[in-house]
Coordinates of C-alpha atoms and ligand atoms in Angstrom, one line a residue:
M1 CA 120.8 101.9 84.3
G2 CA 123.7 100.1 82.5
Y3 CA 123.2 98.1 79.5
D4 CA 127.0 97.1 79.1
Y5 CA 126.6 93.3 79.9
L6 CA 124.8 93.3 76.0
S7 CA 127.4 92.2 73.3
P8 CA 126.6 93.0 69.9
E9 CA 126.7 89.8 68.5
H10 CA 123.9 88.5 70.8
M11 CA 121.6 91.3 68.9
K12 CA 119.3 89.2 67.4
T13 CA 116.9 91.9 66.4
N14 CA 115.5 89.8 63.1
E15 CA 114.1 87.0 65.8
R16 CA 111.1 87.6 66.9
I17 CA 110.2 85.9 70.5
T18 CA 106.4 85.5 71.9
I19 CA 105.6 85.6 75.1
V20 CA 102.8 83.8 76.5
G21 CA 101.7 85.1 80.1
A22 CA 102.4 89.0 81.6
G23 CA 102.8 87.7 85.2
L24 CA 106.0 88.3 87.2
V25 CA 108.4 85.9 85.3
G26 CA 106.8 86.8 81.6
C27 CA 107.6 90.5 82.5
L28 CA 110.9 90.1 83.7
L29 CA 111.4 87.5 80.9
A30 CA 110.4 90.1 78.4
C31 CA 112.8 92.9 80.1
Y32 CA 115.6 90.4 79.7
L33 CA 115.1 89.3 76.0
G34 CA 114.2 92.9 74.9
K35 CA 117.4 94.2 76.6
R36 CA 119.3 91.8 74.0
G37 CA 117.4 93.2 71.0
Y38 CA 114.8 90.4 70.3
K39 CA 111.7 91.8 69.1
V40 CA 109.3 90.6 72.0
T41 CA 105.8 90.3 72.0
V42 CA 103.8 89.4 75.2
Y43 CA 100.4 88.5 74.9
E44 CA 98.3 88.4 78.4
K45 CA 94.9 87.2 78.6
R46 CA 93.6 89.8 81.4
A47 CA 93.4 93.4 80.8
D48 CA 96.3 95.7 81.2
R49 CA 96.8 95.7 85.5
R50 CA 98.2 99.5 84.9
K51 CA 94.9 100.9 83.4
A52 CA 92.7 99.1 86.0
S53 CA 90.7 101.5 88.5
S54 CA 93.2 101.7 91.7
G55 CA 91.2 102.3 94.5
A56 CA 90.8 100.9 98.1
G57 CA 91.8 97.5 96.4
R58 CA 94.0 95.0 98.7
S59 CA 97.5 95.0 98.8
I60 CA 99.1 91.5 98.2
N61 CA 102.6 91.0 99.0
L62 CA 105.2 88.5 98.3
A63 CA 108.7 87.9 99.8
C64 CA 111.7 88.9 97.3
S65 CA 115.0 87.2 98.4
D66 CA 118.7 87.0 97.2
R67 CA 117.7 84.9 93.7
G68 CA 115.1 87.3 92.9
W69 CA 117.3 90.2 93.6
Q70 CA 119.8 88.7 91.6
A71 CA 117.8 88.3 88.5
L72 CA 116.3 92.3 89.0
D73 CA 119.7 93.8 89.6
H74 CA 121.4 91.6 86.5
V75 CA 118.8 93.8 84.2
G76 CA 119.0 96.9 86.0
L77 CA 115.6 96.9 87.7
G78 CA 116.6 96.2 91.4
D79 CA 117.1 99.7 92.9
A80 CA 113.6 100.4 91.1
V81 CA 112.0 97.8 93.3
R82 CA 113.8 98.1 96.5
K83 CA 112.2 101.6 96.9
E84 CA 108.9 100.4 97.8
A85 CA 110.4 97.0 99.5
I86 CA 110.3 96.6 103.6
A87 CA 113.1 94.2 104.8
M88 CA 111.5 91.4 107.1
R89 CA 114.8 90.5 109.3
G90 CA 113.2 87.2 110.9
R91 CA 110.6 85.0 111.9
M92 CA 108.3 86.7 114.6
L93 CA 106.0 83.5 116.4
H94 CA 103.0 84.6 118.1
S95 CA 102.0 81.7 120.4
K96 CA 98.3 80.8 121.4
Q97 CA 99.1 82.3 124.5
S98 CA 100.1 86.1 122.8
E99 CA 103.6 85.4 123.6
L100 CA 106.5 86.6 120.8
S101 CA 109.5 85.2 119.9
F102 CA 112.0 86.4 117.4
Q103 CA 113.8 83.8 115.0
P104 CA 116.1 86.1 112.8
Y105 CA 116.3 84.5 109.3
G106 CA 120.1 85.1 108.9
I107 CA 123.1 86.9 110.1
G108 CA 124.2 90.8 109.7
D109 CA 121.8 92.6 107.7
E110 CA 120.4 89.6 105.7
A111 CA 116.3 89.9 105.5
I112 CA 114.0 88.8 103.0
Y113 CA 111.7 91.5 101.4
S114 CA 108.3 92.3 101.3
V115 CA 106.9 93.5 97.8
S116 CA 103.8 93.9 96.3
R117 CA 102.9 91.8 93.7
G118 CA 100.8 94.4 91.5
G119 CA 103.5 97.0 91.9
L120 CA 106.2 94.6 91.1
N121 CA 104.3 93.5 87.9
S122 CA 103.5 97.0 86.8
T123 CA 107.1 98.1 87.1
L124 CA 108.5 95.1 85.4
M125 CA 105.9 95.8 82.7
E126 CA 107.1 99.4 82.5
H127 CA 110.3 99.2 81.8
A128 CA 109.6 96.0 79.5
E129 CA 107.7 98.4 77.4
K130 CA 109.4 101.6 78.0
D131 CA 113.4 100.8 78.2
F132 CA 113.5 97.5 76.3
G133 CA 111.1 98.0 73.5
V134 CA 108.8 95.1 74.4
E135 CA 105.5 95.3 72.9
F136 CA 102.2 94.0 75.2
V137 CA 98.8 93.1 74.0
F138 CA 96.5 92.5 76.3
D139 CA 92.9 90.7 76.8
M140 CA 94.6 87.6 74.3
K141 CA 94.1 84.4 75.4
C142 CA 96.3 81.8 73.9
M143 CA 94.2 79.3 72.7
D144 CA 96.3 77.0 71.0
V145 CA 99.9 75.9 69.7
D146 CA 101.7 74.5 66.7
L147 CA 104.7 73.4 68.6
E148 CA 106.2 72.3 65.2
N149 CA 106.4 75.7 63.7
A150 CA 106.0 77.9 67.0
K151 CA 102.8 79.3 65.9
A152 CA 100.2 80.2 68.4
N153 CA 96.2 81.3 68.5
F154 CA 95.2 84.0 70.7
K155 CA 91.7 84.8 71.2
H156 CA 90.6 88.4 71.8
Y157 CA 88.6 88.4 75.0
G158 CA 85.6 91.4 73.9
S159 CA 86.2 90.9 69.9
K160 CA 86.4 87.0 70.2
E161 CA 88.5 87.4 67.1
I162 CA 91.2 84.7 66.9
I163 CA 94.6 86.1 65.7
T164 CA 98.0 83.4 64.8
V165 CA 100.9 84.7 65.7
E166 CA 104.2 83.3 64.4
S167 CA 107.5 83.4 66.0
D168 CA 110.8 82.0 65.9
V169 CA 110.6 80.8 69.9
I170 CA 107.3 80.8 72.0
L171 CA 108.3 81.1 76.0
A172 CA 105.5 80.0 78.1
T173 CA 105.3 82.0 81.6
D174 CA 101.6 81.1 81.7
G175 CA 101.5 80.2 85.1
A176 CA 100.3 76.8 87.3
F177 CA 97.4 76.2 84.8
S178 CA 99.3 76.7 81.6
R179 CA 97.7 76.2 78.3
V180 CA 100.9 75.8 76.8
R181 CA 102.2 72.9 78.6
G182 CA 98.4 71.8 78.3
I183 CA 99.3 71.5 74.8
M184 CA 102.3 70.0 75.5
Q185 CA 101.0 67.1 77.5
H186 CA 99.7 65.4 74.5
L187 CA 103.5 65.0 73.3
N188 CA 104.8 61.6 73.6
H189 CA 106.9 60.9 76.5
F190 CA 105.8 64.3 78.3
D191 CA 105.9 63.7 81.9
Y192 CA 103.5 65.6 84.1
S193 CA 101.9 65.7 87.6
Q194 CA 99.5 67.9 89.5
D195 CA 99.3 67.7 93.5
Y196 CA 96.7 69.5 95.5
I197 CA 97.9 69.6 99.0
D198 CA 95.4 69.3 101.9
S199 CA 95.5 73.0 102.8
D200 CA 94.3 75.9 100.9
Y201 CA 94.3 79.7 101.9
K202 CA 92.7 82.9 102.3
E203 CA 94.0 86.3 102.4
L204 CA 92.8 88.6 105.4
N205 CA 94.4 92.3 106.4
I206 CA 95.9 94.0 109.5
P207 CA 95.0 98.0 108.8
A208 CA 97.7 100.8 109.5
A209 CA 97.2 102.1 112.9
A210 CA 94.9 106.0 112.6
D211 CA 98.2 107.6 112.2
G212 CA 99.5 105.1 109.3
S213 CA 102.2 103.2 111.4
H214 CA 102.4 99.5 111.8
V215 CA 100.6 97.8 114.5
L216 CA 103.3 94.9 114.5
D217 CA 106.8 95.0 113.8
K218 CA 107.2 95.6 110.5
E219 CA 110.5 94.1 110.1
A220 CA 109.2 90.7 110.6
L221 CA 107.5 88.3 108.9
H222 CA 104.8 86.9 111.6
I223 CA 103.6 83.6 111.8
W224 CA 100.9 82.3 114.3
P225 CA 101.9 78.3 114.3
R226 CA 99.0 76.2 115.0
G227 CA 100.0 72.7 114.1
R228 CA 97.4 71.7 111.5
Y229 CA 97.2 75.6 110.0
M230 CA 98.7 78.6 110.4
M231 CA 98.5 82.2 109.6
I232 CA 101.4 84.6 108.3
A233 CA 101.3 88.4 107.8
L234 CA 103.5 91.1 105.8
P235 CA 104.0 94.5 106.0
N236 CA 102.7 96.5 103.3
P237 CA 104.3 100.5 102.9
D238 CA 100.8 102.1 103.3
G239 CA 101.0 100.8 107.5
S240 CA 98.9 97.5 106.4
F241 CA 100.0 94.0 107.0
T242 CA 98.7 91.4 104.2
C243 CA 97.7 88.1 106.5
T244 CA 97.2 84.7 104.7
L245 CA 95.5 81.7 106.5
F246 CA 96.6 78.6 105.3
M247 CA 94.8 75.7 106.8
P248 CA 93.4 72.1 105.6
Y249 CA 90.0 72.9 103.4
E250 CA 88.3 69.6 105.2
G251 CA 88.2 67.6 108.2
E252 CA 89.4 68.6 111.9
D253 CA 90.6 72.3 111.8
S254 CA 89.6 73.3 108.5
F255 CA 88.0 75.9 106.4
E256 CA 84.8 73.6 106.1
Q257 CA 84.0 74.2 109.7
L258 CA 84.4 78.0 109.4
N259 CA 81.1 78.2 107.7
S260 CA 79.3 80.9 109.9
T261 CA 80.6 84.5 110.6
E262 CA 79.9 83.6 114.3
E263 CA 82.7 80.7 113.5
V264 CA 85.2 82.8 112.1
H265 CA 84.5 85.4 115.1
R266 CA 85.1 82.6 117.6
F267 CA 87.8 80.8 115.7
F268 CA 90.0 83.9 115.4
K269 CA 89.1 84.8 119.0
E270 CA 90.6 81.7 120.2
V271 CA 93.2 80.6 118.1
F272 CA 95.0 84.4 117.2
P273 CA 94.1 86.6 120.4
D274 CA 96.8 88.8 119.5
A275 CA 95.6 89.7 116.0
Y276 CA 92.0 89.0 116.7
P277 CA 91.5 93.0 117.7
L278 CA 93.7 94.2 115.2
M279 CA 91.7 92.8 112.2
P280 CA 88.6 94.9 112.0
T281 CA 87.4 94.2 108.4
L282 CA 88.1 90.4 109.5
E283 CA 84.2 89.3 108.3
E284 CA 84.6 91.5 105.4
D285 CA 87.7 90.2 104.4
W286 CA 86.5 86.7 104.9
N287 CA 83.6 87.1 103.0
A288 CA 85.3 89.0 100.2
N289 CA 88.1 87.0 99.5
P290 CA 88.2 83.3 97.5
Q291 CA 89.7 80.6 99.4
A292 CA 92.4 79.3 97.2
S293 CA 94.0 76.1 96.2
L294 CA 97.4 75.4 96.5
V295 CA 98.8 73.2 93.5
I296 CA 102.2 71.9 93.0
I297 CA 103.3 70.8 89.2
R298 CA 106.1 69.0 87.8
C299 CA 106.5 68.0 84.2
H300 CA 109.2 67.1 81.7
P301 CA 110.7 68.2 79.1
W302 CA 110.1 71.9 79.7
H303 CA 111.2 72.5 76.0
Y304 CA 110.0 71.5 72.4
K305 CA 112.9 71.4 69.6
G306 CA 114.0 74.6 70.2
K307 CA 110.9 76.3 69.5
V308 CA 108.9 76.3 72.6
C309 CA 109.8 76.2 76.3
L310 CA 108.1 76.5 79.7
L311 CA 109.0 78.9 82.3
G312 CA 108.2 79.9 86.0
D313 CA 104.7 78.4 87.5
A314 CA 104.1 77.1 84.2
S315 CA 107.0 74.7 84.3
H316 CA 107.5 74.1 88.5
A317 CA 104.5 75.5 90.3
I318 CA 105.4 75.3 94.3
V319 CA 103.7 75.8 97.4
P320 CA 104.3 79.4 99.2
F321 CA 105.9 78.2 102.2
Y322 CA 109.6 78.8 101.2
G323 CA 109.1 82.1 99.5
Q324 CA 110.6 81.0 96.7
G325 CA 107.8 80.5 93.4
M326 CA 108.5 84.1 91.9
N327 CA 112.7 83.7 93.3
S328 CA 112.7 80.5 91.5
G329 CA 111.1 82.0 88.4
F330 CA 112.9 84.8 88.4
E331 CA 116.3 82.7 88.5
D332 CA 114.8 80.8 85.6
V333 CA 115.2 83.7 83.7
Y334 CA 118.6 84.6 85.2
V335 CA 119.8 81.1 84.2
L336 CA 118.5 80.9 80.5
D337 CA 119.9 84.5 80.1
G338 CA 123.0 83.1 80.8
M339 CA 122.1 80.3 78.3
I340 CA 122.0 82.6 75.3
D341 CA 125.7 83.7 76.1
A342 CA 126.8 80.3 76.5
Y343 CA 125.3 78.9 73.2
N344 CA 125.5 82.1 70.9
G345 CA 121.7 82.4 70.9
D346 CA 120.9 79.3 69.5
W347 CA 118.0 78.4 70.5
S348 CA 118.0 74.8 69.8
K349 CA 121.0 74.3 72.1
I350 CA 119.5 77.1 74.8
L351 CA 116.2 75.3 75.7
P352 CA 117.5 72.0 76.4
A353 CA 120.4 73.1 78.2
F354 CA 118.4 75.0 80.1
A355 CA 115.8 73.0 80.9
K356 CA 118.7 70.1 81.9
Q357 CA 119.8 72.4 84.6
R358 CA 116.9 74.0 86.0
K359 CA 114.8 70.8 86.5
P360 CA 116.8 69.6 89.2
D361 CA 116.5 72.5 90.8
A362 CA 112.8 72.7 90.5
D363 CA 112.2 69.8 91.6
A364 CA 114.6 70.2 95.0
I365 CA 112.4 73.6 95.4
A366 CA 109.2 71.8 95.4
D367 CA 110.1 69.1 98.2
L368 CA 111.6 71.9 100.3
A369 CA 109.0 74.5 99.8
L370 CA 106.7 71.5 101.3
Y371 CA 109.0 70.7 103.9
N372 CA 108.9 73.9 105.3
Y373 CA 104.8 73.9 105.5
R374 CA 105.6 71.9 108.1
V375 CA 108.7 73.8 109.9
M376 CA 106.5 76.5 109.6
A377 CA 103.2 75.4 111.0
D378 CA 104.3 72.6 113.5
S379 CA 108.3 72.4 113.9
V380 CA 108.5 75.9 114.9
N381 CA 106.7 74.5 118.3
D382 CA 109.1 71.5 118.4
P383 CA 112.0 72.0 121.1
G384 CA 114.0 69.8 119.1
F385 CA 114.1 71.8 115.9
L386 CA 114.2 75.1 118.0
L387 CA 117.5 73.9 119.3
R388 CA 119.0 73.0 116.4
K389 CA 118.0 76.3 114.7
K390 CA 119.8 77.8 117.8
L391 CA 122.6 75.9 117.9
E392 CA 123.0 76.3 113.8
H393 CA 122.3 80.3 114.2
R394 CA 125.1 80.4 116.6
I395 CA 128.1 78.5 114.1
M396 CA 126.3 81.1 111.5
E397 CA 127.4 83.9 113.9
L398 CA 130.8 82.6 114.6
Y399 CA 131.7 81.5 111.0
P400 CA 129.7 83.3 108.6
E401 CA 132.3 82.0 106.1
K402 CA 132.4 78.5 106.9
Y403 CA 129.0 77.9 107.5
K404 CA 125.4 77.9 106.2
S405 CA 122.2 76.7 107.1
L406 CA 119.6 75.1 104.6
Y407 CA 117.3 78.4 104.7
S408 CA 120.4 80.8 104.7
M409 CA 121.3 78.3 101.3
V410 CA 118.0 78.4 99.7
T411 CA 117.3 82.2 100.6
F412 CA 120.5 84.3 100.7
S413 CA 123.1 82.3 98.4
H414 CA 122.9 81.3 94.5
I415 CA 123.8 77.7 95.4
R416 CA 121.6 75.6 93.2
Y417 CA 118.3 74.2 95.1
S418 CA 119.5 70.8 94.7
E419 CA 122.5 71.0 96.2
A420 CA 121.3 73.1 99.2
Q421 CA 118.8 70.4 99.7
R422 CA 121.6 67.7 99.6
R423 CA 123.5 69.7 102.0
G424 CA 120.9 70.5 104.1
H425 CA 119.5 67.2 104.7
A426 CA 123.2 66.1 105.6
Q427 CA 123.4 69.1 108.3
D428 CA 120.0 67.8 109.7
Q429 CA 121.1 64.4 110.2
R430 CA 124.2 65.7 111.8
F431 CA 122.9 68.1 114.4
K432 CA 120.2 65.5 115.7
A433 CA 123.0 63.4 116.3
I434 CA 125.1 65.7 118.0
I435 CA 122.5 66.9 120.0
K436 CA 121.4 63.5 121.1
E437 CA 125.4 62.7 122.3
H438 CA 126.0 66.2 124.1
D439 CA 124.0 68.2 126.3
I440 CA 123.7 71.5 123.7
E441 CA 120.8 72.9 126.1
G442 CA 123.5 72.8 129.2
H443 CA 126.0 74.4 126.9
F444 CA 123.9 77.6 126.2
A445 CA 122.9 77.7 129.5
D446 CA 125.9 77.9 131.0
G447 CA 127.7 80.2 128.6
T448 CA 130.5 77.3 127.1
I449 CA 128.4 76.7 123.6
D450 CA 131.3 79.0 121.8
D451 CA 133.7 76.5 123.2
F452 CA 132.0 73.5 122.2
I453 CA 131.1 75.0 118.9
H454 CA 135.3 76.0 118.4
K455 CA 136.5 72.3 119.7
N456 CA 133.6 70.6 117.3
L457 CA 133.8 72.6 114.2
N458 CA 134.8 70.1 111.8
T459 CA 132.4 67.8 112.9
L460 CA 129.5 70.3 113.2
I461 CA 130.1 71.8 109.4
T462 CA 131.2 68.9 107.2
T463 CA 128.6 68.4 104.4
Ligands
FAD1 C1 99.5 82.7 98.4 C2 100.8 82.6 97.9 C3 101.6 83.1 98.6 C4 103.3 83.3 97.7 N1 104.5 84.1 97.9 C5 105.1 83.9 97.4 C6 106.3 84.4 97.7 O1 106.7 84.9 99.4 N2 107.9 84.8 97.0 C7 107.9 83.7 96.2 O2 108.8 84.1 95.3 N3 106.7 83.8 95.7 C8 105.8 83.4 96.0 N4 104.3 82.7 95.3 C9 104.8 82.3 94.2 C10 104.5 83.2 93.2 O3 103.6 84.0 93.1 C11 104.5 82.7 91.8 O4 105.5 81.5 91.6 C12 104.4 83.7 90.8 O5 103.3 84.4 90.6 C13 105.0 82.9 89.4 O6 105.1 84.1 88.3 P1 104.6 83.5 86.7 O7 104.8 84.5 86.2 O8 105.0 82.1 86.4 O9 103.2 82.9 87.0 P2 102.0 84.1 87.4 O10 102.1 84.6 88.1 O11 100.7 83.0 87.6 O12 101.4 84.3 85.8 C14 100.6 83.7 84.8 C15 100.2 85.1 84.0 O13 99.9 84.1 82.4 C16 98.7 84.8 82.2 N5 98.0 84.1 81.7 C17 97.4 82.6 82.0 N6 96.9 81.9 81.4 C18 97.2 82.6 79.8 C19 97.1 82.1 78.7 N7 96.3 81.2 77.9 N8 97.1 83.3 77.8 C20 97.6 84.3 78.3 N9 98.0 84.7 79.0 C21 98.0 83.6 80.3 C22 97.8 85.1 83.5 O14 96.5 85.8 83.6 C23 99.1 85.8 84.4 O15 99.3 87.3 84.0 C24 103.1 82.9 96.4 C25 102.2 82.4 95.5 C26 101.1 81.7 96.7 C27 99.8 81.7 95.8

C-alpha cells in the first residue's frame, strides 16, 4: 500500500476528529483522516459487526462503480475490495414470457461490481483500525451535539452511561435518519426535506446450484421490469443472488395485496415465472425479511462554523435506482480530502467549501436516481427508449472518446453529477428529435447505421 500522497504539513496529529456512525461512509472517512495523521475516533450505535456470530446470515450486496473505486483506490483499499467483487457487465432483462435480453452498461471492459455490504464495511473498519490508527467505540449512540463547541454526548447501550466527547471537528455519517442532522434542523435557516417514495422494498434470495455455481448469468444485474414494480438480483461470490423486490406499499400491485403466503406464491409464479422456480426459500425469506421504505433526504447547509459537517446519507439520502448512494458518499470523502489540501487543514474553510461544491451534485444524483426508477421499472419495456439506447450505444462504440451516455457519465466517469445531469438532459432531447426526423430503426435494419452516425456526428454529440 502506498501512502506517499501524505505531505508532512498536513499531519495534524494534535487535532481530534469524532466521526458519528461506522457505516460505509464513516469507515472510509476514518481511513482517509487516520491516514493523514488526525486522531480519529468513530462512535457507532451498533455492536461491532466483525464480532457478530457469522452463520447462515443473508448476503446483502450493492453495486460499486467508478466513483466508489476512485475513493477506495486513493486510500489504497481498492484491491482489497476488488478481491471479492463480481463484475456485472450489463442489465439482463427478464420478460414476463421469460425471454432474456442483455443491455451492456458500457463499452469494452466497463462494468459495475457487486460487493457484499457487510464484507466491505468490515474491510474498511479493519484497515481503519490496523493501518490508520483509528479507534472505534461500539454500542454508543449519539444523543446530542453542542454544535458551537464540537462536543457530543453518547449513550452506551448496555450500561446506559452517557459520556461527553470533546473534539476539534465532528463529522456525522450517521445515515439517513441522522441524529446530528436532527440537531442541526433546529438552527435558524436550516433547510430540510424528507420524501418517501410510493415504493417499499424487500430482500429475497436465489440460492446457488448444488455444485455452488450461479443459476443465472453472474456477470449481469438481473431485472424483472413490470411497470409499477420490479425485482432485481445481484450475484454473490457464494453462488447465490440477492434479489430485491421494489413495489408500491399500497394500492394496485402492492405489498398490501400480498398479504398471505398463497398470494405471494401465486404472484411470483405469475409475474416472475423464470425466477420463481429458483427461489425455494421464497416463503421463508418473505416472512423473515422486513418490508423497508425508501426515503430521499435533502438539507442545507451541511456544516456548522467549521466544527460540524454531515456526509453520506446523513446529508443526502437518495433512492437506490442508480446504484449511487454509497458511491456518492465515497465521492464525498474523496472531495473532502482534496479540500483538506486545498485549504491547508483549516476546517473553517474546508467544510463550507466542501458543502458548497457537493450540494448541487447531491441534488442532481437524487433527481437522477428517482428518474432511473422509472427507467428500470418501465422504460426498459418502451420501444422508443430502447431505440434511443441502441443508437446511443452504437455511437459510444464508434466514438468512445467523443461521446458518453448519461449512464456512463454517472457510473463510469468522475464528471460532476450536476454536469452529467445537464448534459444527459440535452442528449435526451436531441435523440428524441433525431429519432422523430430519421428512420433510425431502418438504418439499423439495413446496416447503414454507422454511415448515418458518421454523417451526423456533430449533431448527435453536441452538448
Ligand atoms: C435497497 C438499497 C440498495 C442500495 N444499493 C446501493 C448500490 O447498489 N450502490 C450504492 O452505491 N448504494 C446503494 N444503496 C445506498 C447505500 O446503502 C447508502 O448510500 C450507504 O449505505 C450510505 O452510507 P452511510 O455510511 O452514509 O450511512 P449508513 O450506511 O446508513 O451508516 C450509518 C451508520 O451510522 C450508525 N448510526 C446511526 N445513528 C447513529 C447514532 N445516533 N449514533 C451512532 N451511530 C449511529 C448506523 O448504525 C450505521 O452504522 C442502497 C440502499 C438501499 C436501501
